[in-house]
DNA sequence: TTGTACGCGTTATCAA
DNA sequence: TTGATAACGCGTACAA
C-alpha cells in the first residue's frame, strides 16, 4: 500500500488529517486538545480521519509550538530506597487522569548530579518541577528560582522554600523517637544511622536535643556511617555500637532497614528484645508491623507527600496560587513490641 | 536589563549565540553535538557567547528537527517492588555518560495501562524502548513491532522476542528451587505466592513439574493470591497453608517479602526453622543473608539485566545488530540456614 | 571546516 | 465555531 501523504517522514500529520476530514489544521488541533470547542459534526469527521490514517500526535512538535512540555520533572535521591518509591507512587496517583507525564530523575544523593539533571530537565521546558529536600546547591537554587514554572520541594519543611513545599519535620521526628524511648524507661539510648543525608542529620539533631535534655547524652552512644543503609549494615552497626557502649539498652535507628538488621543481630546474639534492648526505626515500612517482635517506628507520610505534592503542582500549573506555601503533613509514632518493656 | 534578543520568548536561541560569536547557526549546533567537528578557536568563541547569554538548548526543538528524542522509554510493572527498582538502577548505570535520558513508565502490572503508556511514549519518538516481560497485549505487540526504534524486552527469556530480549527463565528458577528442597530431604513441599503475575506463574509451573516428578505433588500444598505481595501477607499465607496441610515441612515462596513474612510467623508460632519447616524465597534481596536464620533464595540478576539491556539498547541505536537476540543471564541458588536441616 | 536556506509538526494570533 | 498564516528553535541537506 502506498503512503497516503507526501510527507518525508511517512507518518501522517495534523495536516493530513485536516485535508482528509475537510477542515483546517487549527480545528484538528483544537479537537485534540479541547474537544468542546469543536462542533460534534466536525469532531466525528476528524476522529474518523484520525483512525483511517492511524495518526498519532507528535509531542515534540507540540512542546516546541507551545513552548512547554506536558511534563512534570521529578528529582529524587534514590529509587532503590522504598521510601522514595512510595513518594513516586503517590505522585503518580496524584496525577490521576491528567495529561501530564512524569520525568523522573535520580540524583543519587549528590548535589552535583542534581544540578546536572536539573539543567537537562530544564532544557525540556517542563510544566513544573518537584525536587527532594531543601539542601540544593546555590547554583541549583538559582536555576529553580529562574525557572518559569512552579517548583515544589518535598520530604521536608523549611523556613525558606523556593516555591512551595510539602513534607514534615525530620528534626521533630528525631525528638519524638528519643522521647518515646526515654519515656519507656530506657537510659542508655543509642542512635544508629547509615547514609546520613541531610534529613538523617536532622533526625539525629532531634534525638540529641531530647536526650541531652534528659541528661542522658553520651557521644559513644552514636554510631553512624555515610555508607548506604541496608539490613546487613544494621547488623554490623549494632555490633559496633555494643562494642563502644556495652550497656546500651535501646537504639533509635535512622531507618527501618537498619532496625531490621539490628533485630536480626540481637536474635542471633541472644539479646532479648525489648527487655535487654529496645529497638525502633524510622518511616514505618510495611514489614515493621509484621516482624517478630514487631518493631516500633515513626510513620512518615511518604505516599501522602507524593499525592499532595502533585495536587499542589497541578493547582499551580492551573494558575491558582496557594495561600500556604508550606504544607506540613506530620508523622506518627507507632509503638510496638520492640520497645514495650515488661519490667 | 534589556533582552539581548528580539525573540518573543525572551530565551536566547542558537541564532543569538551564532550572531554574538560571529559564526553560523550550523556551527553552533555542531559545536553542541560534535565539538570535534569545529575548530578550537570557534569553539571558544561559541562557549563564551553561550555563557554570556545564558543560552540553554531546547530539547523539544531538537527532537522535532531530528524527528527523534534522545530518550529511552522504559516500562516496568512496579516501582515499589525493589526487584524492578534494581533493574532500573542497572539501566541508569548502563546509560553511563551517554546523552540519552530514561523516560520511566509504571504499568502497575496492567496490560491495558501498558498499552496506554506505550501510545503516549511512542508519541515522543523515543530512540529505543525497554519493556518488561513477554506478555504484551496483541495491540501493544503490534505497536512495538511497528515502532521504528529498537525494542528490548527484559526480565524473561522467551521463544518469540519482538526485538531483543535480556532475562532469565523463571520456569527453570522454579524447578531449581523445588529440586533444592527435595534434595534437602523435605517431603511436604508447599508453594506460597502473591501477585501471581506471569513470571510468578512460570515459577509455579517449574515447581510443579519438579515436585510431580518426585511424586510429591499435592494441590493442597499450593497457596496463592492475586493480592500484591508484602511481608505481612507472607505471614498470613503461611497460616493458611498450614491450615490446609498441617504436615507441611517446607515452602518455596514466590518472592523474598513473602519468605520474610513466613519466617516471622514461624518464629511467632514457635515453629523451628529449618527443622520443622524449611523456607526459601526468590530473588535474593539483600536482607535474605542478614536474616536470622538466614534465608535460602534464588539470586536473580536484576541489576545485571538493567545494565545489559541498556548496553544492548545503545548498541542497537548505534546501528550494530546483535548476533544473539536472546540474552539469558541465568540465576543462582543461594543455600542458607533456612533450608539446612540438622537431622 | 563553515554557512545558507529550508523543513520538522504543532500551536497561537487574529480575522472571518 | 472555524481557518489562514506565522512563528516555535533546531537539524540537515547542500553549497562554498
XYZ file of C-alpha atoms (C1' of nucleotides) in Angstrom:
718
model
C 0.000 0.000 0.000
C 1.206 3.448 -0.890
C 1.730 6.198 1.620
C -1.288 8.430 1.857
C 0.738 11.542 2.478
C 3.611 13.150 0.660
C 5.441 13.925 3.851
C 9.012 12.817 4.101
C 8.687 11.144 7.466
C 5.950 8.836 6.307
C 3.922 9.443 9.448
C 0.646 11.240 8.878
C 0.480 14.739 10.308
C -2.226 17.007 11.507
C -2.336 18.497 8.002
C -3.165 15.099 6.505
C -5.989 14.693 8.978
C -7.227 18.177 8.172
C -7.184 17.505 4.453
C -8.963 14.169 4.704
C -11.639 15.484 7.040
C -12.066 18.670 5.061
C -11.235 21.132 7.836
C -8.352 23.377 8.786
C -5.382 22.267 10.840
C -6.363 24.575 13.644
C -9.634 22.760 14.042
C -7.931 19.402 14.220
C -5.527 20.702 16.809
C -8.429 22.080 18.792
C -10.382 18.850 18.550
C -7.381 17.117 20.048
C -6.829 19.417 22.984
C -10.225 20.882 23.712
C -12.973 18.828 22.054
C -15.749 21.018 23.432
C -14.501 23.854 21.293
C -15.384 21.995 18.107
C -18.807 21.074 16.782
C -19.870 17.475 17.112
C -20.123 17.032 13.364
C -16.575 18.087 12.693
C -15.322 16.144 15.655
C -16.751 12.968 14.179
C -15.218 13.612 10.787
C -11.883 14.365 12.371
C -11.904 11.253 14.517
C -12.753 9.165 11.515
C -9.844 10.631 9.600
C -7.507 10.062 12.542
C -8.455 6.413 12.711
C -8.273 5.927 8.995
C -4.827 7.455 8.796
C -3.527 5.987 12.030
C -2.468 9.465 13.047
C -0.540 9.954 16.267
C 0.339 13.262 17.800
C 3.962 14.347 17.846
C 4.544 15.598 21.345
C 7.875 17.143 20.427
C 6.244 19.407 17.895
C 3.553 20.273 20.378
C 6.095 21.103 23.047
C 8.014 23.326 20.667
C 4.982 25.211 19.469
C 3.542 25.568 22.938
C 6.949 26.437 24.378
C 6.213 23.933 27.108
C 6.231 20.173 27.515
C 3.361 18.410 29.275
C 5.904 17.125 31.715
C 6.499 17.343 35.434
C 10.170 16.924 36.266
C 10.726 14.937 39.463
C 14.100 14.675 41.187
C 14.596 12.103 43.935
C 17.829 10.985 45.579
C 17.151 7.278 45.133
C 14.766 4.829 43.570
C 16.068 1.749 45.387
C 15.070 3.286 48.700
C 11.479 2.249 49.128
C 10.731 5.489 50.899
C 11.128 7.371 47.648
C 9.486 4.607 45.685
C 6.355 5.330 47.693
C 6.661 9.065 47.197
C 6.839 8.479 43.480
C 3.836 6.195 43.651
C 1.965 8.991 45.371
C 2.991 11.429 42.679
C 1.565 9.130 40.008
C -1.659 8.730 41.938
C -1.886 12.481 42.368
C -1.552 12.821 38.623
C -4.788 10.930 38.137
C -6.339 11.396 34.725
C -4.339 14.481 33.954
C -2.447 14.680 30.702
C 0.919 15.358 32.302
C 3.784 12.960 32.334
C 6.377 12.474 34.992
C 10.016 12.787 34.040
C 11.902 11.004 36.782
C 15.494 11.753 37.711
C 17.695 10.027 40.258
C 20.273 12.280 41.892
C 21.940 9.504 43.900
C 22.107 11.808 46.903
C 24.514 14.056 45.023
C 24.125 17.804 44.783
C 26.293 17.911 41.684
C 24.225 15.277 39.967
C 21.085 17.130 40.992
C 22.422 20.244 39.354
C 23.286 18.368 36.167
C 19.886 16.715 35.956
C 18.172 19.992 36.628
C 19.943 21.527 33.675
C 18.900 18.665 31.414
C 15.331 18.683 32.636
C 15.044 22.434 32.364
C 16.049 22.170 28.710
C 12.821 20.276 28.203
C 10.726 23.186 29.387
C 8.765 21.179 31.962
C 5.410 22.396 33.227
C 6.563 22.015 36.814
C 9.428 20.738 38.945
C 9.282 18.554 42.038
C 12.549 18.248 43.912
C 13.512 16.412 47.095
C 14.817 18.186 50.142
C 15.832 21.732 50.867
C 19.587 21.465 50.519
C 20.084 22.349 46.869
C 23.405 23.845 45.800
C 23.372 27.622 45.262
C 23.528 27.096 41.503
C 20.614 24.677 41.573
C 18.648 27.026 43.748
C 19.177 29.821 41.293
C 18.072 27.651 38.381
C 14.917 26.788 40.284
C 14.200 30.404 41.101
C 14.691 31.421 37.481
C 12.656 28.533 36.087
C 9.431 29.885 34.673
C 7.321 27.097 36.114
C 6.069 26.086 39.566
C 8.621 24.475 41.886
C 7.673 22.178 44.753
C 10.169 20.886 47.288
C 9.182 17.706 49.076
C 10.006 15.488 52.078
C 10.904 18.261 54.473
C 9.614 21.511 55.785
C 11.848 24.537 55.977
C 11.898 28.257 56.598
C 12.894 29.367 53.137
C 11.037 27.483 50.387
C 11.887 28.232 46.775
C 8.276 27.913 45.738
C 6.000 25.522 47.553
C 6.980 22.794 49.957
C 5.275 19.605 51.123
C 6.820 17.476 53.853
C 7.338 17.122 57.570
C 9.983 17.939 60.160
C 12.696 15.334 60.475
C 14.068 17.165 63.473
C 10.782 16.753 65.305
C 10.671 13.133 64.177
C 14.006 12.525 65.847
C 12.832 14.253 69.003
C 9.664 12.213 69.160
C 11.588 8.978 68.773
C 14.035 9.827 71.523
C 11.280 10.999 73.828
C 9.439 7.723 73.353
C 12.475 5.687 74.335
C 13.128 7.857 77.372
C 9.522 7.563 78.496
C 9.673 3.807 78.009
C 12.317 3.667 80.701
C 15.447 3.198 78.633
C 18.523 5.077 79.807
C 21.424 4.207 77.539
C 19.748 5.196 74.315
C 21.830 4.953 71.179
C 21.458 6.319 67.679
C 22.436 4.202 64.694
C 22.469 5.722 61.271
C 23.616 4.989 57.747
C 23.779 7.239 54.707
C 23.367 10.303 56.934
C 21.935 12.566 54.311
C 20.652 15.970 55.449
C 17.351 14.515 56.602
C 19.086 11.871 58.705
C 21.285 14.573 60.162
C 18.242 16.470 61.273
C 16.749 13.369 62.853
C 19.999 12.881 64.732
C 19.900 16.506 65.840
C 16.384 15.999 67.169
C 17.466 12.865 69.024
C 20.382 14.688 70.542
C 18.394 17.650 71.779
C 15.928 15.400 73.538
C 18.474 13.005 75.023
C 20.608 15.897 76.228
C 17.613 17.492 77.865
C 17.121 14.275 79.820
C 20.765 14.323 80.831
C 21.363 11.060 79.025
C 23.538 12.101 76.116
C 26.820 10.327 75.560
C 28.704 10.605 72.319
C 29.681 6.944 72.496
C 26.020 6.126 72.016
C 26.023 7.489 68.486
C 27.138 5.250 65.639
C 26.897 6.477 62.065
C 28.337 5.812 58.643
C 27.987 7.520 55.280
C 27.567 4.115 53.630
C 24.177 3.392 52.073
C 21.852 1.734 54.516
C 20.939 -1.928 54.327
C 19.700 -4.667 56.601
C 23.103 -6.282 56.979
C 24.650 -2.908 57.693
C 22.216 -2.616 60.594
C 23.540 -5.890 61.992
C 27.064 -4.638 61.631
C 26.442 -1.259 63.210
C 24.716 -2.641 66.295
C 27.772 -4.794 66.942
C 29.902 -1.676 66.683
C 27.554 0.164 68.983
C 27.740 -2.552 71.621
C 31.500 -2.595 71.499
C 31.573 1.139 72.191
C 28.844 1.063 74.819
C 28.199 -2.426 76.201
C 25.468 -1.117 78.471
C 23.421 0.182 75.552
C 19.775 -0.570 76.303
C 17.931 0.957 73.339
C 18.577 2.200 69.819
C 16.840 4.669 67.589
C 17.667 3.614 64.052
C 17.983 6.041 61.260
C 15.591 3.975 59.189
C 13.738 0.696 59.124
C 16.250 -1.355 57.169
C 18.832 -0.663 59.834
C 16.318 -1.504 62.553
C 15.563 -4.841 60.933
C 19.273 -5.648 60.791
C 19.564 -4.766 64.457
C 16.655 -7.044 65.280
C 18.206 -9.980 63.427
C 21.568 -9.439 65.071
C 20.005 -9.318 68.526
C 18.169 -12.561 67.811
C 21.393 -14.126 66.639
C 23.278 -12.965 69.738
C 20.522 -13.907 72.136
C 19.781 -10.366 73.268
C 16.098 -10.282 74.238
C 14.083 -7.531 72.580
C 12.647 -5.362 74.100
C 13.867 -6.265 77.606
C 17.607 -6.293 77.141
C 17.432 -3.798 74.306
C 14.710 -1.663 72.789
C 14.668 -1.081 69.042
C 12.898 1.479 66.951
C 13.159 2.551 63.337
C 12.025 5.418 61.180
C 9.492 5.555 58.312
C 7.408 2.566 59.330
C 7.724 0.417 56.269
C 5.175 -2.322 55.916
C 7.427 -5.029 57.341
C 7.774 -3.315 60.720
C 4.354 -4.448 61.897
C 4.919 -7.977 60.588
C 8.300 -8.506 62.251
C 8.682 -10.679 65.330
C 8.809 -8.990 67.675
C 7.008 -6.215 65.864
C 9.080 -3.075 65.521
C 8.290 0.397 66.794
C 8.753 3.151 64.234
C 7.804 6.654 63.205
C 5.322 6.554 60.389
C 6.155 9.131 57.758
C 3.579 10.251 55.181
C 5.581 9.265 52.116
C 2.697 8.320 49.892
C 0.661 11.293 51.036
C 3.530 13.645 50.305
C 3.551 12.405 46.730
C -0.175 12.754 46.261
C -0.337 16.143 47.885
C 2.707 17.481 46.084
C 1.191 16.581 42.746
C -2.105 18.198 43.696
C -0.221 21.344 44.578
C 1.663 21.140 41.288
C -1.459 20.778 39.189
C -3.129 23.569 41.051
C -0.155 25.845 40.498
C 0.006 24.965 36.809
C -3.651 25.871 36.585
C -2.699 29.258 37.925
C -4.049 29.012 41.443
C -1.678 30.452 43.971
C -1.631 28.614 47.254
C -2.259 30.548 50.407
C 0.105 28.409 52.422
C 3.344 27.676 50.594
C 4.398 25.263 53.338
C 2.387 22.064 53.840
C 3.433 20.081 56.904
C 1.983 16.590 56.755
C 3.446 15.495 60.085
C 4.325 11.994 61.241
C 3.080 9.482 63.755
C 4.698 7.378 66.451
C 3.798 3.701 66.115
C 4.591 1.878 69.329
C 5.043 -1.888 69.000
C 6.563 -4.826 70.834
C 10.182 -3.880 70.277
C 10.021 -1.024 72.789
C 7.494 -2.396 75.287
C 9.484 -3.378 78.328
C 7.998 -5.937 80.672
C 9.602 -4.740 83.861
C 18.482 44.975 31.747
C 17.025 44.724 28.311
C 16.675 41.477 26.453
C 19.591 40.847 24.155
C 17.471 39.168 21.554
C 14.341 40.206 19.762
C 12.798 36.816 20.168
C 9.384 36.662 21.684
C 10.165 34.007 24.245
C 12.932 36.012 25.807
C 15.180 32.975 25.956
C 18.290 33.215 23.815
C 18.394 30.848 20.860
C 21.088 29.247 18.831
C 20.802 32.176 16.403
C 21.635 34.646 19.159
C 24.692 32.627 20.055
C 25.704 32.491 16.403
C 25.325 36.234 15.985
C 27.252 37.096 19.128
C 30.097 34.729 18.342
C 30.170 35.717 14.704
C 29.528 32.281 13.213
C 26.657 30.491 11.524
C 23.958 28.623 13.359
C 25.116 25.344 11.905
C 28.475 25.779 13.556
C 26.901 26.422 16.931
C 24.691 23.402 16.529
C 27.705 21.333 15.601
C 29.773 22.631 18.492
C 26.996 21.457 20.786
C 26.626 17.954 19.441
C 30.006 17.116 17.978
C 32.667 19.508 19.301
C 35.461 17.775 17.398
C 33.908 18.915 14.160
C 34.542 22.569 14.978
C 37.869 24.369 15.212
C 39.123 25.169 18.680
C 39.046 28.918 18.050
C 35.396 28.971 17.111
C 34.528 26.603 19.889
C 35.951 29.030 22.423
C 34.071 31.959 20.943
C 30.888 29.963 20.917
C 31.258 28.818 24.501
C 31.916 32.370 25.587
C 28.774 33.539 23.840
C 26.765 30.711 25.394
C 27.888 31.683 28.860
C 27.379 35.367 28.278
C 23.864 34.834 27.006
C 22.952 32.076 29.435
C 21.855 30.011 26.489
C 20.255 26.641 27.093
C 19.356 24.144 24.448
C 15.693 23.499 23.727
C 15.394 19.741 23.568
C 11.889 19.909 22.169
C 13.081 21.809 19.138
C 15.958 19.403 18.757
C 13.652 16.415 18.944
C 11.325 17.899 16.352
C 14.069 18.748 13.925
C 15.803 15.423 14.382
C 12.490 13.560 14.308
C 13.689 11.715 17.385
C 14.022 12.405 21.095
C 17.186 11.456 22.971
C 15.012 9.297 25.138
C 14.805 5.638 26.040
C 11.290 4.681 27.065
C 11.234 2.150 29.912
C 8.110 0.324 31.015
C 8.110 -1.602 34.283
C 5.160 -3.115 36.163
C 6.084 -1.573 39.508
C 8.470 0.826 41.140
C 7.628 -0.106 44.720
C 8.851 -3.636 44.083
C 12.552 -3.454 44.815
C 13.216 -6.028 42.123
C 12.314 -3.504 39.467
C 13.950 -0.698 41.379
C 17.213 -2.572 40.909
C 16.556 -3.205 37.248
C 16.023 0.499 36.781
C 19.201 1.251 38.687
C 21.024 -1.061 36.312
C 19.514 0.730 33.339
C 20.831 4.048 34.625
C 24.255 2.592 35.216
C 24.249 1.103 31.730
C 23.477 4.560 30.395
C 26.798 5.816 31.699
C 27.933 9.062 30.160
C 25.616 8.741 27.212
C 23.376 11.625 26.310
C 20.162 9.641 26.469
C 17.524 10.081 29.065
C 15.267 7.475 30.540
C 11.536 8.001 30.360
C 10.090 5.754 33.034
C 6.581 4.360 32.963
C 4.808 2.247 35.564
C 2.237 -0.164 34.167
C 1.030 -1.406 37.554
C 1.008 -4.950 36.208
C -1.758 -3.992 33.794
C -1.696 -4.795 30.109
C -4.189 -2.047 29.388
C -2.099 0.518 31.183
C 0.962 -0.755 29.374
C -0.795 -0.186 26.078
C -1.829 3.324 27.063
C 1.641 4.271 28.211
C 3.158 2.817 25.099
C 0.952 5.042 22.985
C 1.976 8.112 24.958
C 5.650 7.236 24.914
C 5.606 6.444 21.232
C 4.245 9.911 20.550
C 7.545 11.202 21.865
C 9.519 9.374 19.200
C 11.888 7.664 21.643
C 15.252 6.370 20.482
C 14.511 2.954 21.984
C 12.001 1.068 24.106
C 12.649 -1.240 27.041
C 9.643 -3.191 28.216
C 9.175 -5.791 30.967
C 8.064 -9.304 30.265
C 6.855 -11.099 27.201
C 3.117 -10.991 27.755
C 2.163 -7.824 25.940
C -1.368 -7.481 24.568
C -1.696 -8.053 20.809
C -2.195 -4.325 20.278
C 0.897 -3.468 22.284
C 2.888 -6.075 20.445
C 1.879 -4.568 17.149
C 2.832 -1.079 18.286
C 6.222 -2.399 19.298
C 6.739 -4.167 16.012
C 5.788 -1.050 14.081
C 7.895 1.279 16.215
C 10.831 2.491 14.187
C 13.297 2.097 17.020
C 14.972 -0.813 18.823
C 12.820 -2.760 21.277
C 14.247 -4.749 24.177
C 12.146 -6.996 26.384
C 13.565 -7.702 29.822
C 13.255 -9.992 32.853
C 12.409 -13.166 30.978
C 13.574 -15.237 28.119
C 11.143 -16.475 25.524
C 10.838 -18.135 22.176
C 9.416 -15.233 20.230
C 11.099 -11.924 21.056
C 9.806 -8.758 19.416
C 13.296 -7.406 19.050
C 15.947 -8.261 21.592
C 15.453 -9.839 24.977
C 17.520 -9.890 28.171
C 16.470 -12.002 31.116
C 16.375 -15.473 32.558
C 13.977 -18.404 32.786
C 11.521 -18.169 35.650
C 10.340 -21.678 34.902
C 13.836 -23.044 35.455
C 14.126 -20.897 38.576
C 11.045 -22.589 39.993
C 12.402 -26.016 39.100
C 15.730 -25.319 40.747
C 14.041 -24.156 43.931
C 11.835 -27.228 44.165
C 14.729 -29.534 43.394
C 16.766 -27.993 46.195
C 14.026 -28.570 48.740
C 13.539 -32.151 47.594
C 17.258 -32.829 47.799
C 17.360 -31.294 51.249
C 15.041 -34.029 52.442
C 11.763 -32.181 52.649
C 8.687 -34.092 51.533
C 5.643 -31.914 52.011
C 6.858 -29.001 49.996
C 4.469 -26.111 49.560
C 4.353 -23.130 47.226
C 3.234 -19.764 48.521
C 2.706 -16.946 46.121
C 1.247 -13.472 45.952
C 0.548 -11.220 42.957
C 0.982 -14.197 40.628
C 1.942 -12.236 37.571
C 3.050 -14.217 34.506
C 6.565 -14.627 35.864
C 5.292 -15.998 39.149
C 3.045 -18.353 37.232
C 6.030 -19.720 35.399
C 7.932 -20.215 38.650
C 4.957 -22.111 39.990
C 4.879 -24.218 36.835
C 8.553 -25.073 37.326
C 7.934 -26.012 40.951
C 5.044 -28.207 39.949
C 6.921 -30.096 37.263
C 9.732 -30.939 39.638
C 7.554 -31.845 42.608
C 5.345 -34.007 40.436
C 8.379 -35.782 39.042
C 9.319 -36.673 42.598
C 5.826 -37.950 43.230
C 5.284 -35.328 45.901
C 2.725 -33.051 44.305
C -0.450 -32.259 46.202
C -2.681 -29.410 45.226
C -3.327 -28.584 48.881
C 0.315 -27.596 49.132
C -0.186 -24.618 46.838
C -1.425 -21.344 48.291
C -1.670 -18.275 46.105
C -3.415 -14.937 45.927
C -3.572 -12.203 43.309
C -3.054 -9.600 46.043
C 0.207 -7.628 45.921
C 2.905 -9.286 47.932
C 4.087 -7.972 51.265
C 5.776 -9.258 54.390
C 2.588 -9.407 56.418
C 0.852 -11.199 53.568
C 3.555 -13.855 53.841
C 2.663 -14.355 57.492
C -0.979 -14.650 56.586
C -0.466 -17.080 53.732
C 1.695 -19.493 55.722
C -1.091 -19.720 58.302
C -3.475 -20.558 55.507
C -1.050 -23.090 54.139
C -0.720 -24.838 57.480
C -4.454 -24.998 57.912
C -4.760 -26.750 54.553
C -1.756 -29.009 55.070
C -0.690 -29.257 58.714
C 2.166 -31.580 57.813
C 3.772 -29.011 55.523
C 7.526 -29.206 56.050
C 8.909 -26.697 53.552
C 7.766 -23.753 51.442
C 9.042 -22.195 48.280
C 7.927 -18.590 48.385
C 7.118 -16.653 45.311
C 9.428 -13.894 46.441
C 11.526 -12.730 49.344
C 8.990 -10.472 51.025
C 6.673 -13.421 51.384
C 9.533 -15.566 52.688
C 10.362 -12.997 55.326
C 6.751 -12.917 56.460
C 6.779 -16.698 56.683
C 9.936 -16.578 58.768
C 8.425 -14.087 61.205
C 5.237 -16.084 61.515
C 7.155 -19.294 62.217
C 9.155 -17.515 64.896
C 5.963 -16.205 66.409
C 4.333 -19.642 66.382
C 7.402 -21.424 67.670
C 7.978 -23.474 64.528
C 11.708 -24.112 64.319
C 13.301 -23.185 61.010
C 14.737 -25.164 59.222
C 13.973 -28.318 61.203
C 10.227 -28.164 61.494
C 9.881 -26.180 58.302
C 12.243 -25.138 55.560
C 11.826 -21.738 53.913
C 13.137 -20.357 50.705
C 12.412 -17.242 48.703
C 13.063 -15.909 45.236
C 15.250 -13.023 44.020
C 17.670 -12.957 46.933
C 17.178 -9.432 48.143
C 19.909 -8.090 50.373
C 18.056 -8.848 53.603
C 17.937 -12.598 52.959
C 21.534 -13.110 54.004
C 21.134 -10.883 57.058
C 18.007 -12.578 58.396
C 18.119 -14.924 61.374
C 18.123 -17.646 60.445
C 19.490 -16.591 57.094
C 17.142 -17.345 54.225
C 17.791 -19.509 51.191
C 16.825 -17.902 47.897
C 17.382 -17.858 44.173
C 19.539 -14.946 43.207
C 18.211 -13.258 40.101
C 20.386 -10.909 38.035
C 18.145 -7.862 38.331
C 20.831 -5.228 38.300
C 22.737 -7.026 35.563
C 19.625 -7.240 33.425
C 19.307 -3.478 33.609
C 22.928 -2.834 32.743
C 22.994 -5.347 29.944
C 19.674 -4.264 28.492
C 20.893 -0.698 28.252
C 24.124 -1.792 26.630
C 22.122 -3.698 24.082
C 19.916 -0.662 23.555
C 22.819 1.709 22.991
C 24.461 -0.740 20.665
C 21.265 -1.114 18.661
C 20.774 2.639 18.466
C 24.309 2.900 17.155
C 23.246 0.567 14.398
C 25.000 -2.605 15.490
C 22.798 -5.610 15.073
C 23.259 -8.233 17.753
C 24.068 -11.742 16.725
C 22.096 -13.229 19.576
C 18.747 -11.550 20.111
C 18.190 -13.563 23.288
C 20.486 -12.952 26.263
C 19.936 -15.386 29.136
C 21.645 -14.113 32.268
C 20.665 -17.106 34.388
C 20.182 -17.265 38.153
C 21.880 -18.827 41.121
C 20.741 -20.914 44.064
C 21.909 -19.464 47.373
C 21.610 -22.047 50.100
C 21.420 -20.689 53.633
C 20.352 -21.699 57.127
C 16.633 -21.757 56.459
C 16.830 -24.964 54.434
C 19.722 -26.723 56.166
C 18.165 -29.495 58.174
C 20.113 -30.829 61.105
C 18.850 -34.368 61.058
C 35.795 23.466 8.261
C 31.841 26.674 7.719
C 27.367 28.866 6.269
C 22.513 29.335 3.861
C 18.025 28.025 3.355
C 14.542 25.234 4.368
C 11.733 21.798 6.805
C 10.192 19.407 11.112
C 4.558 19.131 13.080
C 2.236 21.771 16.069
C 0.125 25.869 18.365
C -1.043 30.975 18.822
C -2.879 35.016 16.731
C -6.181 37.156 14.650
C -9.718 37.707 11.459
C -13.938 35.920 9.493
C -17.292 27.993 15.726
C -13.716 27.967 12.137
C -9.483 28.803 9.382
C -5.073 31.030 7.226
C -0.694 32.131 8.468
C 3.169 32.989 11.066
C 6.009 31.581 14.498
C 8.446 27.897 17.702
C 14.123 26.656 17.829
C 16.903 23.391 15.919
C 18.953 19.931 12.398
C 20.295 18.828 7.721
C 20.945 18.872 3.014
C 23.810 21.260 0.027
C 26.938 24.516 -1.363
C 31.125 27.105 -0.578
